[in-house]
Each structure stands twice: as structure tokens, then as C-alpha cells.
Amino acid sequence: MALNQKKSNELFKKAKRIIPGGVNSPVRAFKAVGGSPLFIESAKGSKIYDVDGNEYIDYVLSWGPMILGHSHPAVVKALQKATEKGTSFGAPTPLEVELAEMVRKAYPSMEILRMVNSGTEATMSAIRAARGFTERDKIVKFEGCYHGHADGLLVKAGSGAATFGVPTSPGVPKDYARNTLTLPYNDLKAFKQLCEKTGKSIACVIIEPVVGNSGCILPRPGYLEGLRKITQKYGIILIFDEVMTGFRVSYGGAQKAFRIKPDMTCLGKVIGGGLPVGAYGGREEIMRKIAPDGPVYQAGTLSGNPLAMTAGIETLKILSKPDTYKQLMAKSKALEEALKDAARRADVKTKFYRAGTMFCTYFTDKEIYNFSDAAKTDTAMFAKFFRKMLERGVNLAPSAFEAGFMSLAHSQADINKTARAAYESFKAVK
Ligand SMILES: *Cc1c(COP(=O)(O)O)cnc(C)c1O
């Protein structure tokens, strides 16, 4: 049942001659699962179409942003209208204020916030603000959490880096990485001990409250609460990197679901509605340090871009309707049941985790609490499973350490088809 990938393969050959690895972001290259990537022609709703005319039910959703499904008519129409008014002005627009207010309403902990162009920019800028505010240099991150590719954050950074076995990237000066302290996720004792030793030199802790960049790892009960308490005690800024979990775990993100108020929050992915956007924000006294209110510099030629703001606003308008999350959660739950059931019937040992609309199936019979647990799962079996699913018209992320995503556009028929494909694929990889 091999896929016809003729045009994709030709394009990949051509792409590799001019783009590193043929791709503009590493995990897209399918290195972890073998074979060569699909080149995409278009996407609509829950479906994505490659240049060879194959159709797939898409659970990658541009790595999270397309929560309404692809090419949502309301978003497309708003973008068409916005394009005619001009695509960039380098000056403030009403759209930026509108989206910022929508975001703050959903994330009240972001008292003041700024738009940037990617999640990477958001985390990099939030950390700069935290360091500027506390006048401390050290930061703490957790193994398997990815916070974008800024220098100093590429230490034990989950999916992309883990997939390629490059825990720390060459090109990052040792002096930068030295200020990044790394601990295992879900281990409160380790964090407490670190703080007892050197808490007063730590500017901030940055964390994915649910780790989507090692699959989907949930916080143990009390873990996030513990981090909140200890950081407060030592005057450490707690940054929730909700670039993935934002509007995914719930409308108000992981902070709403777990009832934790971080000092700062980073967003991206969903708030751009498929266009390049990030945002960072938090307590007013920290955010007032940002230029031109304060001395911490951060800027962007295209930041707050009118098209990106428009896509974000339209997306949040639909997401904020009363019934939307009920539907999203019901679909996600139905997929969970279907995938678990398929694995059970095929008699393949898996662990499935879900946080709202993001999920992951690990090929293991042990519970997953941190990155080293995830790293011990059967990635070769996942790679085979991935290929079998693709052949059956289901597009999963091409790595065992990535989350899958549900959209509003996925139908019960999509879920049924996915369940059948999963059962056959589980059977085939045993
Ligand atoms: C995707 C992601 C980022 C990086 O965002 P980009 O827009 O790819 O730069 C940062 N943090 C988390 C948690 C992410 O999932």
C-alpha cells in the first residue's frame, strides 16, 4: 500500500540542494521516521492534500495553530479583506489593541502584553524581561521542554533536538548555556534543592506546564503549585510557556485548567490563526520594564502585523463562543477512546495521554512522567506506525516526541476512519 509520493520526492531532491535538509524547520524532514516528507499543495478543514493528490486527515495542524481546521471560511474572508487595506504599516493599528485585549481577557495574568512574530521571540523576550526586572542572570528550564531556538534555551530541549540527538546545539557559546540550569520535569524536590543552594541568583523558571514537546506529559498533582510557591519565596519569576498549551488545554490555557497564576506567559501558535505570531506578557511591574516604558529593549519590524492580528482575532472570536470548547473536548475525548480501543484490540502496549485538545500515544507499558521516560519508549515501533497511518490517509507528527492536535473541523467520520487506520497500523507493527 505504498503511497504515490513521486512529486514530493522530486521536490525534496530539489529542496535539499538549496535549503538545509530540504526544510525550513528540522522535524519536517521525517528524519526520525524515515522516508521523505510530503510537500503540501493545500488544506481544508480536517484534511491536508499533498502535491501528488493524496488526502490525509491531519492531526499535525501546522504543529498546533489550526485549531479551527485549515482555511476556516471566516478567517480566509477576514484575511482577504485585510489584505486589500495593506499588509504592513510599521505603525500601530486598532487590530493590535483588539487582539491584546482578547488575549488578556482569556489570560488575566497577562496584565500587559506585547505581540512578536514567533514563539521563539516570545520566550526569548520574556526571559530578557525577567532578567532585567530581577537583575539576576540564571534561568531554570526542564528536560524535554522546548522554548524555541534562542541561544541558551537549546539545552535539553525535547522533540527536535532529541530526535537528532543534539541535546545542546553547537554555535551556542558555553557562556550562554552556563546560565541555563536544567532539571527533570515533575521533580519538585530537585527544584527545591536547587533553590536552597542558589535560589537568589535565579531570574526565572520557564516551563511548559504540560510538556507538548516530549509528546504530552502531564504535571503530577501539586507539581505546578509547588513551583509557584517556591518561586515566590525566592523572588523568581515563573514563566509559563503556553505557546503550545495556550487555547489548547483550555481557552485559558494550562494556567486556567490547573488554576496557577504565573508571573509571565508566552503564547504563539493558536493566537496567530496560522500566521506568524507570538506574544509575551505578565505582571505590570515586570512588563513596564520593556522599551519604551522601560530600559529592556525588544522590537520588531513586522510585530503586530495587520494580517497576523486579523487571523488571530477571527480565530479567537470563534473559539470564545460558548459551545466551541465543549465540541473540541468531546471530539478529543472521542479520539482518545478510539485510539485506546484500537491499541487494546490490536494488543499493542501503549500509554495515551491527553490535555484538552493535545494528545500523544507512547509505545510503552510504563507511565510517562518526564523526558527520560519518554526517551525509553519504542521509537522504532512508532516510526513504523507513523508510516502505516500515513499510507492509510492519517497524518501524524513525524516523531515519537510530538503531540497530536484536534480541531473543530474533525468529524465523527474522521475519527472513525482514524480508528480503523490505527487498528490496522497497530496490528501491522506488532
Ligand atoms: C512551538 C513552541 C515554541 C516556539 O515557537 P516558534 O513559533 O516555533 O518559534 C516555543 N515554546 C513552545 C512550548 C512551543 O511549543
CSV table of C-alpha atoms and ligand atoms in Angstrom, one decimal:
chain,number,residue,atom,x,y,z
A,1,MET,CA,0.0,0.0,0.0
A,2,ALA,CA,2.9,2.3,-0.7
A,3,LEU,CA,2.0,5.9,-1.2
A,4,ASN,CA,2.5,7.6,-4.5
A,5,GLN,CA,5.0,10.3,-3.4
A,6,LYS,CA,6.6,10.9,-6.8
A,7,LYS,CA,6.2,14.7,-6.9
A,8,SER,CA,7.0,15.1,-3.2
A,9,ASN,CA,10.2,13.1,-3.7
A,10,GLU,CA,11.3,15.2,-6.7
A,11,LEU,CA,10.6,18.4,-4.9
A,12,PHE,CA,12.5,17.1,-1.8
A,13,LYS,CA,15.6,16.4,-4.0
A,14,LYS,CA,15.4,19.9,-5.4
A,15,ALA,CA,14.8,21.4,-2.0
A,16,LYS,CA,17.8,19.7,-0.5
A,17,ARG,CA,20.1,21.4,-3.0
A,18,ILE,CA,19.2,24.8,-1.7
A,19,ILE,CA,17.7,24.6,1.8
A,20,PRO,CA,19.4,22.8,4.7
A,21,GLY,CA,17.9,19.3,4.8
A,22,GLY,CA,15.4,20.5,2.3
A,23,VAL,CA,13.2,22.0,5.0
A,24,ASN,CA,12.8,25.3,6.8
A,25,SER,CA,12.3,23.6,10.2
A,26,PRO,CA,14.1,20.4,11.1
A,27,VAL,CA,11.4,18.0,12.2
A,28,ARG,CA,9.6,18.4,8.9
A,29,ALA,CA,12.3,16.4,7.2
A,30,PHE,CA,11.0,13.0,8.5
A,31,LYS,CA,14.5,12.0,9.8
A,32,ALA,CA,13.0,10.3,12.9
A,33,VAL,CA,10.6,8.2,10.9
A,34,GLY,CA,12.4,7.6,7.7
A,35,GLY,CA,11.3,8.3,4.1
A,36,SER,CA,10.9,11.7,2.7
A,37,PRO,CA,8.4,14.4,3.6
A,38,LEU,CA,5.2,15.2,1.9
A,39,PHE,CA,5.1,18.5,0.0
A,40,ILE,CA,1.7,20.1,0.6
A,41,GLU,CA,-0.5,21.6,-2.0
A,42,SER,CA,-3.5,22.8,0.1
A,43,ALA,CA,-5.6,22.1,3.2
A,44,LYS,CA,-9.2,22.5,4.1
A,45,GLY,CA,-10.9,21.7,7.3
A,46,SER,CA,-9.5,18.5,8.8
A,47,LYS,CA,-7.8,17.5,5.6
A,48,ILE,CA,-4.5,18.2,4.1
A,49,TYR,CA,-3.5,17.4,0.4
A,50,ASP,CA,0.0,16.7,-0.9
A,51,VAL,CA,1.3,17.6,-4.4
A,52,ASP,CA,0.7,14.0,-5.6
A,53,GLY,CA,-3.0,14.4,-4.8
A,54,ASN,CA,-3.1,12.3,-1.7
A,55,GLU,CA,-5.6,13.2,1.0
A,56,TYR,CA,-4.9,12.9,4.8
A,57,ILE,CA,-6.8,13.5,8.0
A,58,ASP,CA,-4.5,16.0,9.6
A,59,TYR,CA,-3.5,15.8,13.3
A,60,VAL,CA,-0.4,18.0,12.9
A,61,LEU,CA,-2.4,21.1,12.2
A,62,SER,CA,0.7,23.1,11.4
A,63,TRP,CA,2.1,21.9,14.8
A,64,GLY,CA,-0.9,23.3,16.7
A,65,PRO,CA,-2.2,26.6,15.3
A,66,MET,CA,-5.0,25.4,13.1
A,67,ILE,CA,-7.5,24.7,15.9
A,68,LEU,CA,-10.5,25.7,13.8
A,69,GLY,CA,-9.3,23.4,11.0
A,70,HIS,CA,-7.5,24.6,7.8
A,71,SER,CA,-8.7,27.5,5.7
A,72,HIS,CA,-11.6,28.4,8.0
A,73,PRO,CA,-14.0,30.4,5.9
A,74,ALA,CA,-14.3,33.3,8.4
A,75,VAL,CA,-10.6,33.6,8.8
A,76,VAL,CA,-10.0,33.4,5.0
A,77,LYS,CA,-12.6,36.1,4.4
A,78,ALA,CA,-11.3,38.4,7.0
A,79,LEU,CA,-7.8,38.0,5.7
A,80,GLN,CA,-8.9,38.8,2.1
A,81,LYS,CA,-10.5,42.0,3.3
A,82,ALA,CA,-7.5,42.9,5.5
A,83,THR,CA,-5.0,42.3,2.6
A,84,GLU,CA,-6.8,44.9,0.5
A,85,LYS,CA,-6.2,47.6,3.1
A,86,GLY,CA,-2.4,47.0,3.1
A,87,THR,CA,-0.2,44.2,4.5
A,88,SER,CA,2.2,46.1,6.8
A,89,PHE,CA,2.5,49.7,8.1
A,90,GLY,CA,5.2,49.8,10.7
A,91,ALA,CA,2.8,51.9,12.8
A,92,PRO,CA,0.2,51.0,15.4
A,93,THR,CA,-3.2,49.7,14.3
A,94,PRO,CA,-6.5,49.1,16.1
A,95,LEU,CA,-6.1,45.4,15.4
A,96,GLU,CA,-3.2,45.1,17.8
A,97,VAL,CA,-5.2,46.6,20.7
A,98,GLU,CA,-8.2,44.3,19.9
A,99,LEU,CA,-6.2,41.1,19.9
A,100,ALA,CA,-4.2,42.1,23.0
A,101,GLU,CA,-7.5,42.8,24.8
A,102,MET,CA,-8.9,39.4,23.7
A,103,VAL,CA,-5.8,37.6,24.9
A,104,ARG,CA,-5.8,39.4,28.3
A,105,LYS,CA,-9.4,38.5,28.8
A,106,ALA,CA,-8.5,34.9,28.4
A,107,TYR,CA,-5.2,35.2,30.3
A,108,PRO,CA,-5.8,37.7,33.1
A,109,SER,CA,-2.3,37.1,34.4
A,110,MET,CA,-1.0,38.9,31.3
A,111,GLU,CA,-1.8,42.4,32.6
A,112,ILE,CA,0.4,44.0,30.0
A,113,LEU,CA,1.5,42.1,26.8
A,114,ARG,CA,3.4,42.6,23.6
A,115,MET,CA,3.0,40.9,20.2
A,116,VAL,CA,6.0,39.4,18.5
A,117,ASN,CA,6.4,37.2,15.4
A,118,SER,CA,7.0,33.7,16.8
A,119,GLY,CA,7.1,31.6,20.0
A,120,THR,CA,10.9,31.8,19.9
A,121,GLU,CA,10.7,35.6,20.1
A,122,ALA,CA,8.1,35.4,22.9
A,123,THR,CA,10.2,33.2,25.2
A,124,MET,CA,13.5,35.0,24.4
A,125,SER,CA,11.9,38.4,25.2
A,126,ALA,CA,10.1,37.1,28.4
A,127,ILE,CA,13.4,35.9,29.7
A,128,ARG,CA,15.1,39.2,28.9
A,129,ALA,CA,12.3,41.0,30.8
A,130,ALA,CA,12.6,38.6,33.8
A,131,ARG,CA,16.4,39.1,33.9
A,132,GLY,CA,16.0,42.9,33.6
A,133,PHE,CA,13.4,43.0,36.3
A,134,THR,CA,15.2,40.8,38.8
A,135,GLU,CA,18.8,41.9,37.9
A,136,ARG,CA,19.8,38.2,38.0
A,137,ASP,CA,21.3,36.1,35.2
A,138,LYS,CA,20.5,32.4,35.8
A,139,ILE,CA,17.4,30.7,34.4
A,140,VAL,CA,15.9,27.3,35.0
A,141,LYS,CA,14.4,25.1,32.4
A,142,PHE,CA,13.3,21.4,32.4
A,143,GLU,CA,14.5,18.5,30.3
A,144,GLY,CA,12.3,17.8,27.3
A,145,CYS,CA,10.7,21.3,27.3
A,146,TYR,CA,11.2,23.2,24.2
A,147,HIS,CA,11.0,27.0,24.3
A,148,GLY,CA,12.1,28.0,20.8
A,149,HIS,CA,15.6,28.1,19.4
A,150,ALA,CA,17.1,31.1,21.2
A,151,ASP,CA,20.7,30.7,22.4
A,152,GLY,CA,20.7,29.5,26.0
A,153,LEU,CA,17.3,27.7,25.6
A,154,LEU,CA,18.7,25.0,23.4
A,155,VAL,CA,19.7,22.9,26.3
A,156,LYS,CA,17.9,19.5,26.7
A,157,ALA,CA,15.1,20.8,24.5
A,158,GLY,CA,12.8,18.0,23.6
A,159,SER,CA,11.5,16.8,20.3
A,160,GLY,CA,13.6,18.4,17.6
A,161,ALA,CA,16.8,18.3,19.4
A,162,ALA,CA,16.1,14.9,21.0
A,163,THR,CA,15.1,13.5,17.6
A,164,PHE,CA,18.5,14.4,16.3
A,165,GLY,CA,20.5,13.5,19.4
A,166,VAL,CA,21.8,17.1,19.7
A,167,PRO,CA,21.0,18.0,23.3
A,168,THR,CA,22.9,21.2,23.1
A,169,SER,CA,23.5,22.9,19.8
A,170,PRO,CA,26.9,23.8,18.5
A,171,GLY,CA,27.1,27.5,17.9
A,172,VAL,CA,25.7,28.3,21.4
A,173,PRO,CA,28.6,29.8,23.4
A,174,LYS,CA,29.3,27.8,26.6
A,175,ASP,CA,29.0,31.1,28.5
A,176,TYR,CA,25.3,31.4,27.5
A,177,ALA,CA,24.4,27.8,28.3
A,178,ARG,CA,26.2,28.2,31.6
A,179,ASN,CA,23.4,30.4,32.9
A,180,THR,CA,20.8,27.8,31.9
A,181,LEU,CA,20.2,25.3,34.7
A,182,THR,CA,18.3,22.2,33.7
A,183,LEU,CA,16.2,19.9,35.9
A,184,PRO,CA,13.9,17.0,35.3
A,185,TYR,CA,10.3,17.9,34.9
A,186,ASN,CA,7.8,16.7,37.6
A,187,ASP,CA,10.6,16.6,40.2
A,188,LEU,CA,9.7,19.2,42.8
A,189,LYS,CA,12.4,18.1,45.2
A,190,ALA,CA,15.2,18.7,42.7
A,191,PHE,CA,13.9,22.3,42.2
A,192,LYS,CA,13.6,22.9,45.9
A,193,GLN,CA,17.2,21.7,46.5
A,194,LEU,CA,18.5,23.9,43.7
A,195,CYS,CA,16.7,26.9,45.2
A,196,GLU,CA,18.1,26.2,48.7
A,197,LYS,CA,21.6,26.3,47.1
A,198,THR,CA,21.2,29.2,44.7
A,199,GLY,CA,17.6,30.5,44.6
A,200,LYS,CA,18.6,34.2,45.0
A,201,SER,CA,20.6,34.1,41.8
A,202,ILE,CA,17.8,32.7,39.6
A,203,ALA,CA,15.9,35.2,37.5
A,204,CYS,CA,13.2,32.9,36.2
A,205,VAL,CA,11.9,29.5,35.7
A,206,ILE,CA,10.5,28.7,32.3
A,207,ILE,CA,8.2,25.7,31.9
A,208,GLU,CA,5.8,24.1,29.5
A,209,PRO,CA,3.0,23.4,32.1
A,210,VAL,CA,2.1,20.4,30.1
A,211,VAL,CA,5.1,19.2,28.1
A,212,GLY,CA,4.0,19.0,24.5
A,213,ASN,CA,7.5,18.9,23.1
A,214,SER,CA,8.1,15.5,24.5
A,215,GLY,CA,4.7,14.2,23.4
A,216,CYS,CA,2.2,15.0,26.1
A,217,ILE,CA,3.4,14.8,29.7
A,218,LEU,CA,1.0,15.9,32.4
A,219,PRO,CA,2.2,17.6,35.7
A,220,ARG,CA,1.9,15.4,38.8
A,221,PRO,CA,-0.7,16.7,41.3
A,222,GLY,CA,0.9,19.5,43.3
A,223,TYR,CA,3.9,20.0,41.0
A,224,LEU,CA,2.9,23.3,39.4
A,225,GLU,CA,1.5,24.5,42.7
A,226,GLY,CA,4.9,23.7,44.3
A,227,LEU,CA,6.8,25.6,41.7
A,228,ARG,CA,4.5,28.6,42.2
A,229,LYS,CA,5.1,28.6,46.0
A,230,ILE,CA,8.9,28.1,45.9
A,231,THR,CA,9.5,30.7,43.1
A,232,GLN,CA,7.5,33.2,45.1
A,233,LYS,CA,9.6,32.6,48.2
A,234,TYR,CA,12.9,33.3,46.3
A,235,GLY,CA,11.6,36.2,44.1
A,236,ILE,CA,12.0,34.0,41.0
A,237,ILE,CA,9.8,34.9,38.0
A,238,LEU,CA,7.6,32.0,37.0
A,239,ILE,CA,7.2,31.9,33.2
A,240,PHE,CA,4.5,29.6,31.7
A,241,ASP,CA,5.5,28.9,28.1
A,242,GLU,CA,1.9,28.3,26.8
A,243,VAL,CA,2.9,28.7,23.1
A,244,MET,CA,1.5,25.2,22.6
A,245,THR,CA,-0.9,24.7,25.6
A,246,GLY,CA,-2.5,28.2,25.1
A,247,PHE,CA,-6.1,27.8,23.9
A,248,ARG,CA,-5.3,24.0,23.6
A,249,VAL,CA,-5.5,22.7,27.2
A,250,SER,CA,-8.5,25.1,27.7
A,251,TYR,CA,-9.4,28.5,26.3
A,252,GLY,CA,-7.5,30.0,29.2
A,253,GLY,CA,-4.6,27.5,28.7
A,254,ALA,CA,-2.9,25.3,31.3
A,255,GLN,CA,-3.0,28.2,33.9
A,256,LYS,CA,-6.7,28.2,33.8
A,257,ALA,CA,-7.1,24.4,33.9
A,258,PHE,CA,-4.6,24.0,36.8
A,259,ARG,CA,-5.5,27.3,38.5
A,260,ILE,CA,-2.0,28.6,38.7
A,261,LYS,CA,-1.1,32.3,38.2
A,262,PRO,CA,2.3,32.6,36.6
A,263,ASP,CA,4.2,35.9,36.7
A,264,MET,CA,4.7,35.8,32.9
A,265,THR,CA,3.1,33.9,30.0
A,266,CYS,CA,4.3,33.2,26.4
A,267,LEU,CA,1.8,32.5,23.7
A,268,GLY,CA,2.1,31.7,20.0
A,269,LYS,CA,0.7,29.1,17.6
A,270,VAL,CA,-3.2,29.4,18.0
A,271,ILE,CA,-3.2,33.2,18.6
A,272,GLY,CA,-1.8,33.7,15.1
A,273,GLY,CA,-4.6,31.6,13.5
A,274,GLY,CA,-2.0,30.2,11.1
A,275,LEU,CA,0.0,33.3,10.6
A,276,PRO,CA,3.3,34.1,12.4
A,277,VAL,CA,2.5,35.5,15.8
A,278,GLY,CA,3.8,35.2,19.3
A,279,ALA,CA,3.0,37.2,22.5
A,280,TYR,CA,4.6,37.6,25.9
A,281,GLY,CA,3.2,39.4,28.9
A,282,GLY,CA,2.6,39.3,32.6
A,283,ARG,CA,2.6,41.3,35.8
A,284,GLU,CA,2.5,45.0,35.1
A,285,GLU,CA,5.6,45.9,37.1
A,286,ILE,CA,7.7,43.4,35.0
A,287,MET,CA,6.3,44.4,31.7
A,288,ARG,CA,6.7,48.1,32.3
A,289,LYS,CA,10.5,47.4,32.1
A,290,ILE,CA,10.1,46.9,28.3
A,291,ALA,CA,11.0,49.7,26.0
A,292,PRO,CA,9.8,52.4,25.5
A,293,ASP,CA,8.2,52.3,29.0
A,294,GLY,CA,11.5,51.0,30.4
A,295,PRO,CA,15.1,50.1,29.6
A,296,VAL,CA,14.7,46.4,28.5
A,297,TYR,CA,15.0,46.5,24.7
A,298,GLN,CA,12.7,44.5,22.4
A,299,ALA,CA,11.4,45.4,19.0
A,300,GLY,CA,10.1,44.0,15.6
A,301,THR,CA,9.6,45.4,12.1
A,302,LEU,CA,6.6,43.2,11.5
A,303,SER,CA,5.4,42.8,15.1
A,304,GLY,CA,1.6,43.2,15.4
A,305,ASN,CA,1.3,42.7,11.6
A,306,PRO,CA,-2.3,43.5,10.5
A,307,LEU,CA,-2.8,40.2,8.6
A,308,ALA,CA,-1.5,38.2,11.6
A,309,MET,CA,-3.6,40.2,14.0
A,310,THR,CA,-6.7,39.6,11.8
A,311,ALA,CA,-6.2,35.9,11.6
A,312,GLY,CA,-5.7,35.8,15.4
A,313,ILE,CA,-8.8,37.9,16.1
A,314,GLU,CA,-11.1,35.8,13.9
A,315,THR,CA,-9.8,32.6,15.4
A,316,LEU,CA,-10.3,33.8,19.0
A,317,LYS,CA,-13.8,35.1,18.1
A,318,ILE,CA,-14.9,31.6,17.1
A,319,LEU,CA,-13.0,30.0,20.0
A,320,SER,CA,-14.7,32.3,22.5
A,321,LYS,CA,-18.2,31.3,21.5
A,322,PRO,CA,-19.9,29.4,24.4
A,323,ASP,CA,-20.2,26.0,22.7
A,324,THR,CA,-16.8,25.8,21.0
A,325,TYR,CA,-14.7,24.1,23.7
A,326,LYS,CA,-17.5,21.7,24.6
A,327,GLN,CA,-17.2,20.5,21.0
A,328,LEU,CA,-13.5,20.5,20.9
A,329,MET,CA,-13.2,18.5,24.2
A,330,ALA,CA,-15.9,16.0,23.0
A,331,LYS,CA,-14.1,15.4,19.8
A,332,SER,CA,-10.7,15.0,21.6
A,333,LYS,CA,-12.3,12.6,24.1
A,334,ALA,CA,-13.8,10.5,21.2
A,335,LEU,CA,-10.5,10.3,19.5
A,336,GLU,CA,-8.9,9.2,22.8
A,337,GLU,CA,-11.4,6.4,23.3
A,338,ALA,CA,-11.0,5.3,19.6
A,339,LEU,CA,-7.2,5.2,19.7
A,340,LYS,CA,-7.0,3.4,23.1
A,341,ASP,CA,-9.6,0.9,21.9
A,342,ALA,CA,-7.7,0.3,18.7
A,343,ALA,CA,-4.5,-0.4,20.6
A,344,ARG,CA,-6.3,-2.7,23.0
A,345,ARG,CA,-7.9,-4.7,20.2
A,346,ALA,CA,-4.7,-5.0,18.4
A,347,ASP,CA,-3.0,-6.0,21.6
A,348,VAL,CA,-0.2,-3.4,21.4
A,349,LYS,CA,1.1,-1.9,24.7
A,350,THR,CA,0.6,1.9,24.6
A,351,LYS,CA,0.2,4.7,27.0
A,352,PHE,CA,-2.1,7.5,25.9
A,353,TYR,CA,-2.1,11.0,27.4
A,354,ARG,CA,-4.3,14.0,26.6
A,355,ALA,CA,-4.6,17.5,27.9
A,356,GLY,CA,-7.7,19.1,26.3
A,357,THR,CA,-7.1,19.1,22.6
A,358,MET,CA,-3.5,17.8,22.6
A,359,PHE,CA,-2.5,14.2,23.0
A,360,CYS,CA,0.2,11.6,22.5
A,361,THR,CA,0.4,7.8,22.2
A,362,TYR,CA,3.6,6.4,23.6
A,363,PHE,CA,4.7,2.8,22.7
A,364,THR,CA,5.4,1.6,26.1
A,365,ASP,CA,3.6,-0.1,29.1
A,366,LYS,CA,5.1,2.4,31.6
A,367,GLU,CA,3.7,5.7,32.7
A,368,ILE,CA,5.4,8.8,31.4
A,369,TYR,CA,6.4,11.5,33.9
A,370,ASN,CA,9.4,13.2,32.3
A,371,PHE,CA,11.6,13.2,29.3
A,372,SER,CA,13.8,10.3,30.2
A,373,ASP,CA,10.7,8.1,30.5
A,374,ALA,CA,9.6,9.3,27.0
A,375,ALA,CA,13.1,8.6,25.6
A,376,LYS,CA,12.8,5.0,26.7
A,377,THR,CA,9.7,4.3,24.6
A,378,ASP,CA,9.8,2.3,21.4
A,379,THR,CA,10.5,4.9,18.8
A,380,ALA,CA,11.3,2.4,16.1
A,381,MET,CA,7.8,1.0,16.5
A,382,PHE,CA,6.4,4.5,16.4
A,383,ALA,CA,8.2,5.2,13.1
A,384,LYS,CA,6.6,2.1,11.6
A,385,PHE,CA,3.2,3.1,13.0
A,386,PHE,CA,3.6,6.6,11.6
A,387,ARG,CA,4.3,5.2,8.1
A,388,LYS,CA,1.3,2.8,8.2
A,389,MET,CA,-1.0,5.6,9.3
A,390,LEU,CA,0.2,7.8,6.5
A,391,GLU,CA,-0.4,5.1,4.0
A,392,ARG,CA,-3.9,4.9,5.3
A,393,GLY,CA,-4.5,8.6,5.0
A,394,VAL,CA,-3.8,9.8,8.5
A,395,ASN,CA,-1.1,12.5,9.1
A,396,LEU,CA,0.6,12.3,12.5
A,397,ALA,CA,3.6,14.3,13.5
A,398,PRO,CA,6.8,12.6,12.2
A,399,SER,CA,8.3,12.0,15.7
A,400,ALA,CA,7.5,9.9,18.7
A,401,PHE,CA,8.1,13.0,20.9
A,402,GLU,CA,5.4,15.3,19.4
A,403,ALA,CA,1.9,16.0,20.4
A,404,GLY,CA,-1.1,15.4,18.1
A,405,PHE,CA,-3.8,18.0,17.9
A,406,MET,CA,-7.6,18.0,17.4
A,407,SER,CA,-9.5,20.7,15.5
A,408,LEU,CA,-13.1,21.9,15.4
A,409,ALA,CA,-13.3,20.7,11.8
A,410,HIS,CA,-12.6,17.0,12.6
A,411,SER,CA,-15.8,15.0,12.2
A,412,GLN,CA,-17.0,11.7,13.7
A,413,ALA,CA,-16.4,10.1,10.3
A,414,ASP,CA,-12.7,11.4,10.5
A,415,ILE,CA,-12.4,9.8,14.0
A,416,ASN,CA,-13.9,6.5,12.8
A,417,LYS,CA,-11.6,6.4,9.8
A,418,THR,CA,-8.6,7.2,12.1
A,419,ALA,CA,-9.7,4.4,14.5
A,420,ARG,CA,-9.8,1.9,11.6
A,421,ALA,CA,-6.4,3.0,10.3
A,422,ALA,CA,-5.0,2.9,13.8
A,423,TYR,CA,-6.2,-0.7,14.4
A,424,GLU,CA,-4.7,-1.9,11.2
A,425,SER,CA,-1.5,0.0,11.8
A,426,PHE,CA,-1.1,-1.3,15.3
A,427,LYS,CA,-1.7,-4.8,14.0
A,428,ALA,CA,0.9,-4.3,11.3
A,429,VAL,CA,3.7,-3.0,13.6
A,430,LYS,CA,3.4,-5.7,16.3
B,1,LIG,C1,6.4,25.9,19.2
B,1,LIG,C2,6.9,26.3,20.5
B,1,LIG,C3,7.8,27.3,20.7
B,1,LIG,C4,8.5,28.0,19.5
B,1,LIG,O1,7.6,28.7,18.7
B,1,LIG,P1,8.0,29.1,17.3
B,1,LIG,O2,6.9,29.9,16.8
B,1,LIG,O3,8.2,27.8,16.5
B,1,LIG,O4,9.3,29.9,17.4
B,1,LIG,C5,8.1,27.7,22.0
B,1,LIG,N1,7.6,27.1,23.0
B,1,LIG,C6,6.7,26.0,22.9
B,1,LIG,C7,6.2,25.4,24.1
B,1,LIG,C8,6.4,25.6,21.6
B,1,LIG,O5,5.6,24.5,21.5
